[in-house]
């Protein structure tokens, strides 16, 4: 009996000693791997910080009442999240709702909101918050409410289900819910200041200095992966030049101008947009290179035609001649803010896009033939308004129109003055830019600034808006775009480019639509 006890004790002591030794070995190896960066430290991201420079400073952070796109750009996807989301190619994907279905008649949308979601204050996020948010949006007519004109009712049968009932089909509803109309707010929150309103995104607002900066901190209650950096500073700069200097000097880790024209200027200041720029002589903070990434905006540059009253462009044949006379491809190739030539009202990142550049190929002879039907001096002098930043392009357009027999006077003005003149109708032609939001429908209205009206176009748009499936919607949008394009209410010159720049060792910014949406959860400065 004594021998058996002694043997058992000896075995037990050997086991403890072996286990202890193995534990020490594992701890040493694990520690070494961690120091080498081979094993991620779950808390490391909270100690990381990154600074991004922008040029569009918002006056407030009230995402409900301030319509400034700068508010949405800074906060949407970072502090606030939406029922549905958009991927980097502008396709609608799941957001806070993990999935959604649409009834056959397209009058009922049912969304599934997973359990376990929370706001930054720790409150539970469920379908009752979604109902309340939509009701508040409509009742108070917050920014984005006009996208829900077809909404007839909203209910939540249970905490994970949200049901929207429409009065008529509206295939734009999913996309609408990727914007401000789709933000789910906390129904129980009592915050009085905009910066204190809890969201469900990866960050919270730590502080806000109007015109200067926004400080974001990681949301400890976020349902998804922790952001790559625990602290983000959004620092605002007056223009692309000062922003480029800040990046060169190491004051910011990344830069993303809001206006594609500024983005082009930034790329030029950093040495080009061909990928990287060795810039030691200019004081690059780390002596390395800048990564310059180009993407596509939903904004477009167009040659606007005035259809009002006695304007010669109220004649379809003249409009068609102008389109044949202008070489969109060469203009797009020469413009630093252009990503691709356009031929129709729908851009490459929008539903229903189709390359329509072949509809009116550059053909001066065809343009001359169309104009030959009119008597001499019929056209008079065409007044072309051009924003200062597009002065060279304005001269190019005037030259191309002059080559087919049209006399053009170019007025180079600041952008605000061009917009004012277009609004009041005192022009013949004008180079303008769209903001990339709801621009496709403008040709189907009778109150647009071009004074363009077409019953055929309006019917084509009406048909698209009555679509009951995404496939039918996109098919009908293509038909609408072809109808509009053929009637030539303007000349769509090109889709605009977006640019983001990062110093060496910085990653996590995507370029597509960076002028409108700027998710920062993956931004990492090493």
Short mmCIF file of C-alpha atoms in Angstrom, two decimals, residues 70-446:
data_model
loop_
_atom_site.label_atom_id
_atom_site.label_comp_id
_atom_site.label_asym_id
_atom_site.label_seq_id
_atom_site.Cartn_x
_atom_site.Cartn_y
_atom_site.Cartn_z
CA UNK A 70 -19.30 67.01 -45.62
CA UNK A 71 -21.28 65.87 -42.57
CA UNK A 72 -22.33 62.66 -44.27
CA UNK A 73 -18.84 62.03 -45.60
CA UNK A 74 -17.25 62.26 -42.17
CA UNK A 75 -19.86 60.38 -40.15
CA UNK A 76 -21.74 57.88 -42.31
CA UNK A 77 -20.21 54.44 -41.93
CA UNK A 78 -17.91 55.73 -39.21
CA UNK A 79 -20.21 56.93 -36.42
CA UNK A 80 -23.61 56.05 -37.86
CA UNK A 81 -24.62 52.93 -39.76
CA UNK A 82 -27.51 52.26 -42.11
CA UNK A 83 -30.02 49.50 -42.74
CA UNK A 84 -28.31 48.74 -46.05
CA UNK A 85 -24.85 49.67 -47.23
CA UNK A 86 -22.85 50.18 -50.41
CA UNK A 87 -19.69 48.37 -51.40
CA UNK A 88 -16.68 49.97 -53.06
CA UNK A 89 -18.35 49.62 -56.46
CA UNK A 90 -21.54 51.36 -55.25
CA UNK A 91 -23.60 48.17 -55.20
CA UNK A 92 -26.24 47.85 -52.47
CA UNK A 93 -25.25 45.26 -49.86
CA UNK A 94 -26.32 44.25 -46.36
CA UNK A 95 -25.80 46.80 -43.62
CA UNK A 96 -27.31 46.65 -40.13
CA UNK A 97 -29.92 44.48 -41.80
CA UNK A 98 -28.25 41.17 -42.61
CA UNK A 99 -30.72 40.41 -45.40
CA UNK A 100 -33.87 41.69 -47.04
CA UNK A 101 -36.63 40.41 -49.28
CA UNK A 102 -39.07 42.13 -51.62
CA UNK A 103 -42.60 40.96 -52.36
CA UNK A 104 -43.58 40.11 -55.94
CA UNK A 105 -45.56 43.34 -56.25
CA UNK A 106 -42.61 45.31 -54.79
CA UNK A 107 -44.86 46.89 -52.18
CA UNK A 108 -43.43 45.13 -49.13
CA UNK A 109 -39.78 45.10 -48.01
CA UNK A 110 -38.85 42.84 -45.11
CA UNK A 111 -35.50 43.30 -43.34
CA UNK A 112 -33.78 41.02 -40.85
CA UNK A 113 -31.87 42.79 -38.09
CA UNK A 114 -29.59 40.37 -36.19
CA UNK A 115 -29.64 40.03 -32.44
CA UNK A 116 -26.72 41.35 -30.45
CA UNK A 117 -26.40 44.80 -32.03
CA UNK A 118 -25.78 47.76 -29.74
CA UNK A 119 -25.32 51.50 -29.85
CA UNK A 120 -22.18 53.20 -28.61
CA UNK A 121 -23.84 53.90 -25.24
CA UNK A 122 -24.51 50.19 -24.74
CA UNK A 123 -28.22 50.32 -25.56
CA UNK A 124 -29.61 47.42 -27.57
CA UNK A 125 -30.28 48.10 -31.24
CA UNK A 126 -33.28 46.26 -32.67
CA UNK A 127 -36.15 46.73 -35.10
CA UNK A 128 -38.03 49.07 -32.74
CA UNK A 129 -35.20 51.59 -33.12
CA UNK A 130 -35.48 51.26 -36.90
CA UNK A 131 -39.22 51.95 -36.79
CA UNK A 132 -38.68 54.98 -34.57
CA UNK A 133 -35.87 56.32 -36.77
CA UNK A 134 -37.96 56.13 -39.94
CA UNK A 135 -40.95 57.70 -38.24
CA UNK A 136 -38.82 60.56 -36.92
CA UNK A 137 -37.25 61.06 -40.35
CA UNK A 138 -40.61 61.48 -42.05
CA UNK A 139 -42.33 63.39 -39.25
CA UNK A 140 -39.55 65.98 -38.86
CA UNK A 141 -38.56 65.93 -42.53
CA UNK A 142 -34.93 65.30 -41.73
CA UNK A 143 -32.37 65.21 -44.53
CA UNK A 144 -33.13 62.23 -46.77
CA UNK A 145 -36.87 62.04 -46.08
CA UNK A 146 -37.72 62.90 -49.69
CA UNK A 147 -36.34 59.54 -50.78
CA UNK A 148 -39.18 57.82 -48.95
CA UNK A 149 -42.15 59.44 -50.68
CA UNK A 150 -43.60 56.01 -51.43
CA UNK A 151 -43.44 54.85 -47.80
CA UNK A 152 -46.93 54.03 -46.53
CA UNK A 153 -46.13 52.28 -43.26
CA UNK A 154 -43.42 50.71 -41.13
CA UNK A 155 -43.83 47.96 -38.51
CA UNK A 156 -41.74 45.51 -36.51
CA UNK A 157 -43.49 42.17 -35.85
CA UNK A 158 -40.59 41.16 -33.61
CA UNK A 159 -37.23 42.61 -32.48
CA UNK A 160 -35.36 41.19 -35.48
CA UNK A 161 -37.86 42.01 -38.24
CA UNK A 162 -38.62 45.33 -39.92
CA UNK A 163 -41.36 45.66 -42.55
CA UNK A 164 -41.75 48.61 -44.91
CA UNK A 165 -45.00 48.96 -46.84
CA UNK A 166 -45.07 51.15 -49.95
CA UNK A 167 -47.96 52.92 -51.67
CA UNK A 168 -46.37 52.20 -55.06
CA UNK A 169 -43.28 50.38 -56.31
CA UNK A 170 -40.06 52.32 -55.83
CA UNK A 171 -36.91 50.46 -56.90
CA UNK A 172 -34.73 53.20 -55.41
CA UNK A 173 -35.74 52.27 -51.84
CA UNK A 174 -32.75 49.96 -51.19
CA UNK A 175 -30.29 52.63 -52.30
CA UNK A 176 -32.13 55.29 -50.32
CA UNK A 177 -31.63 53.17 -47.20
CA UNK A 178 -27.86 53.24 -47.70
CA UNK A 179 -27.92 56.98 -47.02
CA UNK A 180 -29.17 59.19 -44.22
CA UNK A 181 -32.70 57.82 -44.51
CA UNK A 182 -31.35 54.42 -43.52
CA UNK A 183 -29.55 55.45 -40.33
CA UNK A 184 -30.84 53.64 -37.25
CA UNK A 185 -30.83 55.94 -34.23
CA UNK A 186 -31.29 55.02 -30.57
CA UNK A 187 -34.94 55.55 -29.65
CA UNK A 188 -34.02 55.76 -25.96
CA UNK A 189 -31.17 58.24 -26.26
CA UNK A 190 -31.59 61.63 -24.61
CA UNK A 191 -28.49 63.42 -25.93
CA UNK A 192 -28.98 67.13 -26.50
CA UNK A 193 -25.86 67.85 -28.56
CA UNK A 194 -25.30 66.38 -32.03
CA UNK A 195 -21.84 65.10 -31.11
CA UNK A 196 -23.35 63.12 -28.22
CA UNK A 197 -26.00 61.31 -30.26
CA UNK A 198 -25.03 57.63 -30.07
CA UNK A 199 -24.45 55.66 -33.24
CA UNK A 200 -23.69 52.03 -33.95
CA UNK A 201 -20.59 52.54 -36.10
CA UNK A 202 -16.98 51.61 -35.34
CA UNK A 203 -16.22 55.08 -33.93
CA UNK A 204 -17.66 57.65 -31.56
CA UNK A 205 -17.19 61.40 -31.73
CA UNK A 206 -14.65 62.41 -29.12
CA UNK A 207 -14.54 66.11 -29.98
CA UNK A 208 -15.34 68.56 -32.75
CA UNK A 209 -13.65 71.88 -33.51
CA UNK A 210 -15.60 73.50 -36.37
CA UNK A 211 -13.44 74.27 -39.37
CA UNK A 212 -10.46 72.47 -37.89
CA UNK A 213 -10.90 68.86 -36.83
CA UNK A 214 -13.01 65.95 -35.68
CA UNK A 215 -11.58 63.47 -33.18
CA UNK A 216 -12.95 59.92 -33.42
CA UNK A 217 -12.39 57.13 -30.89
CA UNK A 218 -13.08 53.42 -31.27
CA UNK A 219 -16.58 52.41 -30.20
CA UNK A 220 -16.16 49.80 -27.42
CA UNK A 221 -19.67 48.47 -28.07
CA UNK A 222 -19.32 48.04 -31.83
CA UNK A 223 -20.80 44.76 -33.07
CA UNK A 224 -18.23 44.23 -35.82
CA UNK A 225 -14.47 44.02 -35.96
CA UNK A 226 -12.56 46.64 -34.03
CA UNK A 227 -11.24 49.44 -36.24
CA UNK A 228 -7.61 49.18 -37.31
CA UNK A 229 -6.85 52.39 -35.41
CA UNK A 230 -8.28 53.23 -32.03
CA UNK A 231 -8.15 56.95 -32.67
CA UNK A 232 -8.70 58.89 -35.89
CA UNK A 233 -8.19 62.61 -36.33
CA UNK A 234 -9.93 64.21 -39.30
CA UNK A 235 -8.04 67.43 -39.93
CA UNK A 236 -9.40 70.04 -42.33
CA UNK A 237 -7.32 72.13 -44.73
CA UNK A 238 -8.13 75.16 -46.84
CA UNK A 239 -7.22 73.67 -50.21
CA UNK A 240 -5.34 70.94 -52.04
CA UNK A 241 -2.02 72.80 -51.81
CA UNK A 242 -2.00 73.07 -48.03
CA UNK A 243 -3.24 69.50 -47.81
CA UNK A 244 -0.37 68.28 -49.99
CA UNK A 245 2.10 70.21 -47.82
CA UNK A 246 0.64 68.61 -44.69
CA UNK A 247 1.10 65.14 -46.18
CA UNK A 248 4.67 65.89 -47.26
CA UNK A 249 5.55 67.30 -43.84
CA UNK A 250 4.07 64.34 -41.99
CA UNK A 251 1.27 66.34 -40.38
CA UNK A 252 -1.27 63.92 -41.83
CA UNK A 253 -0.99 60.25 -42.75
CA UNK A 254 -3.49 60.34 -45.59
CA UNK A 255 -5.37 62.86 -47.70
CA UNK A 256 -8.70 62.72 -49.51
CA UNK A 257 -9.92 65.99 -51.08
CA UNK A 258 -13.68 66.22 -51.57
CA UNK A 259 -13.69 67.93 -54.96
CA UNK A 260 -12.23 65.89 -57.84
CA UNK A 261 -10.55 69.04 -59.14
CA UNK A 262 -8.74 69.42 -55.81
CA UNK A 263 -7.95 65.71 -55.89
CA UNK A 264 -6.22 66.16 -59.23
CA UNK A 265 -4.28 69.12 -57.84
CA UNK A 266 -3.20 67.02 -54.85
CA UNK A 267 -1.93 64.23 -57.08
CA UNK A 268 -0.01 66.75 -59.16
CA UNK A 269 1.54 68.34 -56.07
CA UNK A 270 2.71 64.93 -54.87
CA UNK A 271 4.30 64.08 -58.19
CA UNK A 272 1.52 62.60 -60.30
CA UNK A 273 -1.17 59.94 -60.16
CA UNK A 274 0.81 57.03 -61.50
CA UNK A 275 1.11 55.21 -58.22
CA UNK A 276 3.89 56.72 -56.11
CA UNK A 277 6.25 59.64 -55.86
CA UNK A 278 9.71 59.72 -54.32
CA UNK A 279 9.77 63.12 -52.76
CA UNK A 280 12.72 63.43 -50.37
CA UNK A 281 13.63 66.87 -51.68
CA UNK A 282 10.25 68.23 -50.71
CA UNK A 283 10.42 67.06 -47.13
CA UNK A 284 8.60 63.77 -47.22
CA UNK A 285 8.34 62.84 -43.55
CA UNK A 286 9.52 59.25 -43.85
CA UNK A 287 11.83 59.66 -46.82
CA UNK A 288 9.83 57.10 -48.71
CA UNK A 289 7.01 57.37 -51.23
CA UNK A 290 3.37 58.33 -51.36
CA UNK A 291 0.74 55.92 -52.55
CA UNK A 292 -1.68 57.75 -54.80
CA UNK A 293 -4.83 55.80 -55.64
CA UNK A 294 -7.37 56.93 -58.23
CA UNK A 295 -11.00 55.89 -58.22
CA UNK A 296 -14.31 56.82 -59.80
CA UNK A 297 -16.78 59.40 -58.54
CA UNK A 298 -20.51 59.46 -59.13
CA UNK A 299 -20.03 63.11 -60.08
CA UNK A 300 -19.92 64.05 -63.77
CA UNK A 301 -18.79 66.99 -65.86
CA UNK A 302 -21.31 67.97 -68.51
CA UNK A 303 -21.85 70.61 -71.16
CA UNK A 304 -25.23 72.04 -70.23
CA UNK A 305 -27.54 73.32 -72.96
CA UNK A 306 -30.05 76.11 -72.41
CA UNK A 307 -33.43 75.07 -73.88
CA UNK A 308 -35.32 78.14 -72.75
CA UNK A 309 -37.27 80.45 -75.04
CA UNK A 310 -35.47 81.39 -78.24
CA UNK A 311 -32.29 79.42 -77.54
CA UNK A 312 -31.04 77.65 -80.66
CA UNK A 313 -30.43 74.59 -78.48
CA UNK A 314 -34.16 74.11 -78.12
CA UNK A 315 -33.81 72.59 -81.60
CA UNK A 316 -32.90 68.89 -81.43
CA UNK A 317 -30.94 69.00 -84.69
CA UNK A 318 -28.66 71.74 -83.35
CA UNK A 319 -28.13 69.82 -80.12
CA UNK A 320 -27.20 66.70 -82.06
CA UNK A 321 -24.77 68.71 -84.19
CA UNK A 322 -23.07 70.07 -81.07
CA UNK A 323 -22.65 66.58 -79.68
CA UNK A 324 -21.06 65.31 -82.90
CA UNK A 325 -18.75 68.35 -82.94
CA UNK A 326 -17.25 67.73 -79.51
CA UNK A 327 -14.52 65.15 -78.97
CA UNK A 328 -15.41 63.79 -75.53
CA UNK A 329 -12.61 61.21 -75.56
CA UNK A 330 -9.84 63.76 -76.12
CA UNK A 331 -11.36 66.13 -73.57
CA UNK A 332 -11.50 63.36 -70.96
CA UNK A 333 -7.92 62.35 -71.74
CA UNK A 334 -6.73 65.92 -71.19
CA UNK A 335 -8.63 66.64 -67.97
CA UNK A 336 -6.83 65.72 -64.73
CA UNK A 337 -10.14 65.15 -62.91
CA UNK A 338 -11.54 62.79 -65.58
CA UNK A 339 -11.65 59.02 -65.24
CA UNK A 340 -13.57 58.13 -68.41
CA UNK A 341 -15.53 59.74 -71.22
CA UNK A 342 -19.32 59.56 -70.95
CA UNK A 343 -22.08 59.40 -73.50
CA UNK A 344 -25.22 59.34 -71.38
CA UNK A 345 -26.84 60.35 -68.09
CA UNK A 346 -25.81 57.31 -66.04
CA UNK A 347 -22.26 57.02 -64.73
CA UNK A 348 -20.14 53.84 -64.49
CA UNK A 349 -20.89 53.31 -60.78
CA UNK A 350 -24.65 53.74 -61.07
CA UNK A 351 -27.46 51.25 -61.61
CA UNK A 352 -28.28 50.81 -65.28
CA UNK A 353 -24.94 52.02 -66.63
CA UNK A 354 -24.20 51.29 -70.26
CA UNK A 355 -21.39 52.73 -72.37
CA UNK A 356 -23.16 55.15 -74.71
CA UNK A 357 -20.08 56.96 -76.02
CA UNK A 358 -20.70 55.40 -79.43
CA UNK A 359 -24.12 57.06 -79.80
CA UNK A 360 -22.55 60.39 -80.79
CA UNK A 361 -18.99 59.67 -81.91
CA UNK A 362 -16.79 62.64 -82.68
CA UNK A 363 -17.61 63.49 -86.31
CA UNK A 364 -17.24 67.12 -87.44
CA UNK A 365 -18.49 66.27 -90.92
CA UNK A 366 -21.77 64.95 -89.54
CA UNK A 367 -22.07 68.06 -87.38
CA UNK A 368 -21.56 70.33 -90.39
CA UNK A 369 -24.16 68.37 -92.33
CA UNK A 370 -26.76 68.83 -89.60
CA UNK A 371 -26.02 72.55 -89.36
CA UNK A 372 -26.18 73.05 -93.12
CA UNK A 373 -29.98 72.96 -93.00
CA UNK A 374 -30.02 76.36 -91.31
CA UNK A 375 -29.46 79.67 -93.08
CA UNK A 376 -26.32 81.71 -92.60
CA UNK A 377 -26.09 83.76 -89.37
CA UNK A 378 -29.04 81.83 -87.88
CA UNK A 379 -26.99 80.79 -84.85
CA UNK A 380 -25.49 84.15 -83.90
CA UNK A 381 -22.88 83.96 -81.14
CA UNK A 382 -23.11 81.20 -78.55
CA UNK A 383 -22.25 82.20 -74.98
CA UNK A 384 -20.22 79.50 -73.20
CA UNK A 385 -19.83 79.81 -69.42
CA UNK A 386 -16.83 78.02 -67.94
CA UNK A 387 -15.64 77.77 -64.31
CA UNK A 388 -12.09 79.05 -63.84
CA UNK A 389 -10.64 75.58 -63.25
CA UNK A 390 -11.97 74.46 -66.63
CA UNK A 391 -10.71 77.44 -68.66
CA UNK A 392 -8.54 75.32 -70.97
CA UNK A 393 -11.36 72.88 -71.59
CA UNK A 394 -13.67 75.78 -72.41
CA UNK A 395 -11.28 76.99 -75.08
CA UNK A 396 -11.04 73.47 -76.49
CA UNK A 397 -14.83 73.19 -76.73
CA UNK A 398 -15.07 76.62 -78.35
CA UNK A 399 -12.43 75.59 -80.88
CA UNK A 400 -14.21 72.35 -81.75
CA UNK A 401 -17.53 74.14 -82.21
CA UNK A 402 -15.82 76.82 -84.25
CA UNK A 403 -14.44 74.13 -86.55
CA UNK A 404 -18.00 73.22 -87.62
CA UNK A 405 -19.07 76.82 -88.19
CA UNK A 406 -20.40 77.95 -84.81
CA UNK A 407 -19.19 81.19 -83.24
CA UNK A 408 -18.58 80.88 -79.50
CA UNK A 409 -17.66 83.44 -76.85
CA UNK A 410 -16.10 81.97 -73.71
CA UNK A 411 -16.80 83.57 -70.33
CA UNK A 412 -14.51 82.29 -67.60
CA UNK A 413 -16.13 82.80 -64.19
CA UNK A 414 -15.93 81.40 -60.69
CA UNK A 415 -18.04 78.31 -60.13
CA UNK A 416 -20.68 80.07 -58.03
CA UNK A 417 -21.26 82.68 -60.75
CA UNK A 418 -21.59 79.99 -63.41
CA UNK A 419 -24.22 78.25 -61.28
CA UNK A 420 -26.08 81.53 -60.76
CA UNK A 421 -26.12 82.32 -64.47
CA UNK A 422 -27.29 78.83 -65.36
CA UNK A 423 -30.09 79.05 -62.80
CA UNK A 424 -31.33 82.36 -64.18
CA UNK A 425 -30.95 81.15 -67.78
CA UNK A 426 -28.51 83.80 -69.05
CA UNK A 427 -26.27 81.57 -71.15
CA UNK A 428 -26.28 79.32 -74.20
CA UNK A 429 -23.84 76.64 -73.08
CA UNK A 430 -22.15 76.02 -69.73
CA UNK A 431 -19.62 73.59 -68.33
CA UNK A 432 -21.08 72.31 -65.06
CA UNK A 433 -20.56 69.43 -62.67
CA UNK A 434 -23.14 67.24 -61.00
CA UNK A 435 -22.94 66.26 -57.35
CA UNK A 436 -23.53 62.59 -58.09
CA UNK A 437 -26.80 62.39 -56.15
CA UNK A 438 -30.13 61.83 -57.92
CA UNK A 439 -28.83 63.42 -61.12
CA UNK A 440 -30.23 60.73 -63.40
CA UNK A 441 -33.84 61.79 -62.89
CA UNK A 442 -33.36 65.48 -63.69
CA UNK A 443 -34.05 64.97 -67.40
CA UNK A 444 -37.46 63.50 -66.59
CA UNK A 445 -38.66 66.64 -64.84
CA UNK A 446 -40.11 69.85 -66.23
#
